[in-house]
Amino acid sequence: MHHVILGAGPAGVTAAETIRKHAPHAKITLISGEPEPPYSRMAIPYLLEGKIGEDGTYLRQEDGHYDGKGIYYKQGPVTSVDAASKSLTCADGSTLQFDRMLIATGATPLRPPIEGLDNPGVHTCWTLEDARHIAEHAKPGVPVVLVGAGFIGCIILEALAKMGVELTVVEMGDRMVPRMLDETAGNMLRHWCEDKGVKVVTGALVDAIRASGETAPAPAPSATPFAEEKPGFFARIFGGGSSEPSATPAVAPAPTAAAPSHDHPLTVHLKDGQELPAALVVIAAGVKSNIEFLKGSGIDTNHGVKVDPYHETNAKGIYAAGDVAEGINLSTGHNDMLAIQPVAVEHGYIAALNMCGIETAHRGALNMNVLDTLGLISSSFGTWEGVEGGERAVLHDKDANRYIRLEFDGDQLIGAQCVGMTDHVGMLRGLIQTHLHLGPWKDKLIESPGRVAEAYVAVMQQGPTAGYTGPKVALPA
Amino acid sequence: MLKALTIDPGKCTGCKQCEMACSYVNEGEFNVSKSRIRVFDFHEEARFVPYTCTQCDEAWCQQACPVNAITTNEMGVKIVHDNLCVGCKVCTIACPFGTVNYNASTGKVMKCDLCGGDPACASACPTDAITFQDIEQTGFDKMKVWATKTTAGTEPTGPNAPA
Amino acid sequence: MGWTGKVLRIDLSNGTSKSEPLNMEWADKYLGQRGLASKYLVEEVDPKADPLGPENKLIMATGPLTGTCASTGGRYSVITKGPLTGAIACSNSGGYFGAELKFAGWDMVIFEGQSPKPVYVTIFDDDVQLRDASDIWGKSVWDADKYIKSTHQDQMIHVAAIGVAGENEVLYSCVVNDLHRAAGRSGVGAVMGNKNIKAVAVRGTGGVKVKDFKAFMDATNAGKKVLKDNAVTGEGLPAYGTQVLMNVINEAGAMPTRNGADVQFEGAGDISAEAMAEPRRTDGKPNLLTNQACFGCTIACGRISKVDETHFTIQNKPEYWHASGGLEYEAAWALGSATGTNDLEALTYVNFICNEQGIDPISFGATVGAAMELYETGVIDDKVTGGIELKFGSAEALVQCVELTGKAEGFGKELGMGSKRLTEKYGKPELSMTVKGQEFPAYDPRGIQGMGLTYATSNRGACHLRSYTVASEILGIPEKTDPLETDGKAGLVKAFQDATAAVDSSGLCVFTTFAWTLEDIAPQVDAACEGNWSVDKLLEAGERIWNMERIFNNQAGFTAADDNLPQRLLKDAAKTGPAEGLVAGLDKMLPEYYELRGWTQEGVPTNETLERLAV
Ligand SMILES: Cc1cc2nc3c(=O)[nH]c(=O)nc-3n(C[C@H](O)[C@H](O)[C@H](O)COP(=O)(O)OP(=O)(O)OC[C@H]3O[C@@H](n4cnc5c(N)ncnc54)[C@H](O)[C@@H]3O)c2cc1C
Ligand code: SF4
Ligand code: SF4
Ligand code: SF4
């Protein structure tokens, strides 16, 4: 039996190891899309901060880990797949036959419709290669513009800020992390960041990124006249908002034209006319699944690869897992893309079991995130926005920068978000995932949402087995 | 021999000697806020519940860690390697028992490591509410022993393994 | 070192706070907690100051072993000039508050001045704030605790608060921490109320270090073993709590009953530890649910009880249908024997209310006992009591009294003055069972002679916790002496007083001394603290503390004449039991005591003594 796994991220690696455990003699090939050892994208921010070296991002630390497990590691990428003949082709032209295949090719950053994305100094932050480019430019004190303050954007924000750059974040939505936190929490983050010297621009669209001094291309009448924008521009060049040289607003474009310096070779033009100088522009404007190579393969895709509860695609023997797969969302019961690390691992694990013939249905993954924004830690779980007819518990302590919002359906917790609270946060996952009935504790939580840990321990103790109840997302068929 | 930290809340008096022992062993000072074990006080029900990592089979924390900073040793104990941990906190939201916690002063996470096989909390407990016992001898069905088991001797079986 | 080395000083009048280094020179002489804080107090407060005025200060102090793994290392004390007595007051409490204060980084907090409006103080590590308490002023300790934890979204905050009794400056109101542990005596709660502090909320995330961890672990482990192997601390106290004494003391004929008229209470069995553990006839459940330890305590004598839901006290009050701190011996005695009441459920309920409203049950029960005697002898009538039929043995009357006292309503206002002022008001001062204005507790000096001297000379007014000679006279710890004998008691009392002052200054609980001597304690203190803390040094510190307190009281206007006992104990012989026919032989002990102390017969420390002790 030959198992071929496309993608050497957490989903792919977990699957390979799981298959090895259950099928000691099977042949396993793990194909990567990048010329690196299997690594974790999530660790990139910490690489940038200098907390770890590149080897610290590797998913497994021991030398010869994959060889030792008899997992054959091959460089891809894969360019096409034929489900019917169970074969695939790699970029180098090589082909491979398989009995079972797992698609775990993850996602790629979206390239939003912005002019000038190909300029040198404009990067996404997704791969080790990206990280190397960013590290090259992001020197202390240089102006950096980060486009996108979603979850991944905020993680990158933290890393850039720690690198000491002069950071401006531009977010299209009306607040930070709009898909992870509500308005209150998002604004807490924003104020926190602003207090720490990060400039946050929300509700703004980036129009173009141009070399500084370069004017708008001729057929761009909408571009704002140059001179009008200068005060703000000056202020940023010369630093210190207070010393904004508004006394000389009439200065002609000349200085700007002279400005394309090594300090800020780029200018980011916003739709509303604002201009932001930058030595580096980092794009974090969402991701899309890596499914192009599946065109014509016979495998059904939507935004990602469609799978059944066993993570098998419409093509027998072909499975999908991780960011690329549309697995079940525990909160909605529908198939959905939850592009987070723990879910990728869960998917990889479930898919691998099924590939080995151990039939295991996935009950669904829980959406959850944790974010450290310059020391302010936030997290969100499940249906944090709540459901109609459900009850809500909220506590907001502005002074202490703490916030907690719990959402209930009946007496079950279905979603939660917190800011400034880290102790025992995992219990929120436990409560949501096990659908434990909170009984009288629901009212106590509505009165005092901070008592989550107590509530959890109390209801766990009265759990259905009169004692310990481990959360189980999947049961053997 | 398979041994487990066995907790009997009925015997706990809420003295917090376990929290102090744990923080002393792990932090070199008495600091209950950094203890890996916590005693919950259900005042109105007259009940104290010591609570820590069960070294669960599923090892959610380990599976979620992006950099392999949590591993399982031969006793089934999930151990955080400080040199590898980047402090991303994903394990803290992934552990559904809430027993990996972020330690802001180190920028890393902390969880119970069974003190390398000689649990200080159990030794410190004056009432035997926390004991370190031979799993066979406890005679309990594993599922019924609340918050008290290790998967000693077995390999972790992944995040969704059946019990 | 065991100390954090930091003192938090809060100026309530100006709403400011500052951190200052602990005076280590004083720490070397007075150790911590009671001794060290008293040193700060005597240096900073005029002995003649009005206890209920801005010139008085209130200190919350921990000991060097507070917040360590030493068994019982969780104590703190509240030190101030007491309003009930006018003497120096130091009330010790367990629970978790003291340790938390230490984890927040403070050896002690000194409150000075007076806040212009009700505040509660939050001490979250270094972050100290005075916050508006208008939402909880007028509310109970329990409500304040809940409010603070939910306002700050942190269940791990520990709160020390006053109830309405403290707000109303009831002279024996206490400071209650962790819902049912109290710095109970001498009216320290009234001082807090007078300063307009509703509560102090603490959360600490720091650690406590000791001088030599290895030696400390060895010493504390050895200490824990001694406690475990001892019959009292290893078995008696955990199983029965201090209530283990109820039947013992009653049999010894040393249980002050019905305001001290008798020395044995026929209802003792009904309110004893044994009764608490027995299933009730009504619902088949026992009053006692479990025992609870304070921070770090390996004894766990605390009682957690639940009142019978059908009992008249709470049948219509579901808010009390839960567990909380149950009866300790002193409370059971005061609410029970002193008032002649044997209704265990009623006593438990009244004890709940005392905790909730912040009332010292000893002084309260004893004062009700005195009021009952006034009522039964016709000195006061229904008009005075507002219709309460204040008969000995009436649980209903007791319950009515407690509900009025904290609120200072009706007759409760008079009860709140304490028995001395109450009986004086009605021309019967001889009916007040007090020394220096403070009600004495659960041991009758006619049956335990040493306790007579203990009460008479206690620096905070009548009190058992200044020298618990009951240990020796009844329990034979460290060696048995005859309770009916006065010979040798002067020396015994002095030794207990000095040793206890040292223990009270360390962060440990005095109950450990049922099993520990200073030989067990010194190595623990020494491993934690710089300064070569030997047994001798501890004893010397204890004696120094005792003299320092005495001088403060003398300067406050107390004289040898105040080292006295109520006439009833000196004149009316015990009617029953082993002590039948005996009165308290104070006159046989006091002169010798003064001499042993190195005091003049006027009760004044000689210069020689002061020099020897370097007070
Ligand atoms: C900067 C950053 C920070 C993040 N932080 C967090 C976080 O804090 N928490 C969290 O939960 N998640 C975080 N994530 C998301 C998380 O990294 C992903 O959800 C996770 O990596 C998904 O794993 P995966 O295995 O599905 O895909 P990936 O990790 O993307 O792996 C895909 C693999 O497939 C390979 N591949 C792609 N195309 C092909 C092809 N055609 N042929 C062969 N191989 C191919 C790739 O080279 C790669 O090896 C972060 C991501 C980034 C970029
Ligand atoms: S920390 Fe949580 S997930 Fe990790 S082993 Fe312990 S209980 Fe399991
Ligand atoms: S915080 Fe540390 S141990 Fe936890 S998942 Fe992140 S890197 Fe791993
Ligand atoms: S076993 Fe050790 S690390 Fe775990 S809770 Fe007990 S003392 Fe702490």
Tab-separated table of N, CA and C in Angstrom, chain A residues 465 467-470, chain B residues 2-4 54-57 135-136 138-154 163:
chain	number	residue	atom	x	y	z
A	465	THR	N	-20.524	10.619	33.497
A	465	THR	CA	-19.979	9.377	34.040
A	465	THR	C	-19.675	9.539	35.513
A	467	GLY	N	-18.062	11.678	37.045
A	467	GLY	CA	-16.645	11.910	37.266
A	467	GLY	C	-16.023	12.429	36.011
A	468	TYR	N	-14.882	11.932	35.737
A	468	TYR	CA	-14.104	12.408	34.615
A	468	TYR	C	-14.815	12.214	33.288
A	469	THR	N	-14.867	13.260	32.503
A	469	THR	CA	-15.388	13.114	31.156
A	469	THR	C	-14.451	13.819	30.204
A	470	GLY	N	-13.684	13.083	29.515
A	470	GLY	CA	-12.766	13.680	28.549
A	470	GLY	C	-13.522	14.100	27.314
B	2	LEU	N	2.535	1.300	35.984
B	2	LEU	CA	1.802	2.466	35.540
B	2	LEU	C	1.270	3.215	36.753
B	3	LYS	N	1.707	4.436	36.870
B	3	LYS	CA	1.275	5.194	38.046
B	3	LYS	C	0.514	6.451	37.637
B	4	ALA	N	-0.361	6.851	38.495
B	4	ALA	CA	-1.179	8.019	38.178
B	4	ALA	C	-1.334	8.911	39.398
B	54	THR	N	-4.280	15.894	33.464
B	54	THR	CA	-4.507	14.465	33.630
B	54	THR	C	-3.544	13.640	32.791
B	55	GLN	N	-2.614	14.303	32.119
B	55	GLN	CA	-1.731	13.622	31.164
B	55	GLN	C	-2.614	12.797	30.223
B	56	CYS	N	-3.604	13.488	29.670
B	56	CYS	CA	-4.629	12.784	28.905
B	56	CYS	C	-4.051	12.029	27.698
B	57	ASP	N	-4.703	10.982	27.348
B	57	ASP	CA	-4.292	10.175	26.197
B	57	ASP	C	-4.209	11.018	24.925
B	135	ILE	N	-1.734	2.445	38.975
B	135	ILE	CA	-3.058	2.518	38.364
B	135	ILE	C	-3.874	1.262	38.626
B	136	GLU	N	-3.227	0.108	38.541
B	136	GLU	CA	-3.946	-1.146	38.761
B	136	GLU	C	-4.543	-1.154	40.166
B	138	THR	N	-5.429	1.223	42.140
B	138	THR	CA	-6.526	2.116	42.474
B	138	THR	C	-7.852	1.427	42.199
B	139	GLY	N	-7.808	0.473	41.274
B	139	GLY	CA	-8.996	-0.321	41.041
B	139	GLY	C	-10.132	0.455	40.393
B	140	PHE	N	-9.866	1.681	39.995
B	140	PHE	CA	-10.934	2.464	39.387
B	140	PHE	C	-10.918	2.294	37.891
B	141	ASP	N	-12.074	2.320	37.339
B	141	ASP	CA	-12.165	2.436	35.897
B	141	ASP	C	-11.555	3.794	35.552
B	142	LYS	N	-10.656	3.780	34.595
B	142	LYS	CA	-9.965	5.028	34.257
B	142	LYS	C	-10.915	6.184	34.007
B	143	MET	N	-11.993	5.885	33.315
B	143	MET	CA	-12.929	6.944	32.988
B	143	MET	C	-13.579	7.542	34.228
B	144	LYS	N	-13.600	6.777	35.279
B	144	LYS	CA	-14.325	7.244	36.452
B	144	LYS	C	-13.444	8.034	37.393
B	145	VAL	N	-12.160	7.942	37.207
B	145	VAL	CA	-11.287	8.690	38.086
B	145	VAL	C	-11.146	10.072	37.505
B	146	TRP	N	-11.739	10.996	38.183
B	146	TRP	CA	-11.776	12.327	37.629
B	146	TRP	C	-10.411	12.986	37.711
B	147	ALA	N	-10.007	13.530	36.596
B	147	ALA	CA	-8.791	14.338	36.558
B	147	ALA	C	-7.592	13.644	37.158
B	148	THR	N	-7.473	12.371	36.923
B	148	THR	CA	-6.469	11.688	37.716
B	148	THR	C	-5.646	10.655	36.994
B	149	LYS	N	-5.564	10.693	35.710
B	149	LYS	CA	-4.893	9.540	35.150
B	149	LYS	C	-3.666	9.916	34.326
B	150	THR	N	-2.809	8.996	34.187
B	150	THR	CA	-1.768	9.154	33.205
B	150	THR	C	-1.990	8.023	32.223
B	151	THR	N	-1.358	8.156	31.090
B	151	THR	CA	-1.462	7.054	30.146
B	151	THR	C	-0.133	6.341	30.171
B	152	ALA	N	0.381	6.241	31.368
B	152	ALA	CA	1.719	5.723	31.565
B	152	ALA	C	1.980	4.505	30.703
B	153	GLY	N	3.094	4.527	30.032
B	153	GLY	CA	3.506	3.358	29.280
B	153	GLY	C	2.934	3.271	27.892
B	154	THR	N	1.908	4.013	27.622
B	154	THR	CA	1.354	3.949	26.278
B	154	THR	C	1.789	5.174	25.494
B	163	ALA	N	-11.136	6.671	23.683
B	163	ALA	CA	-10.583	6.406	25.007
B	163	ALA	C	-10.230	4.934	25.133
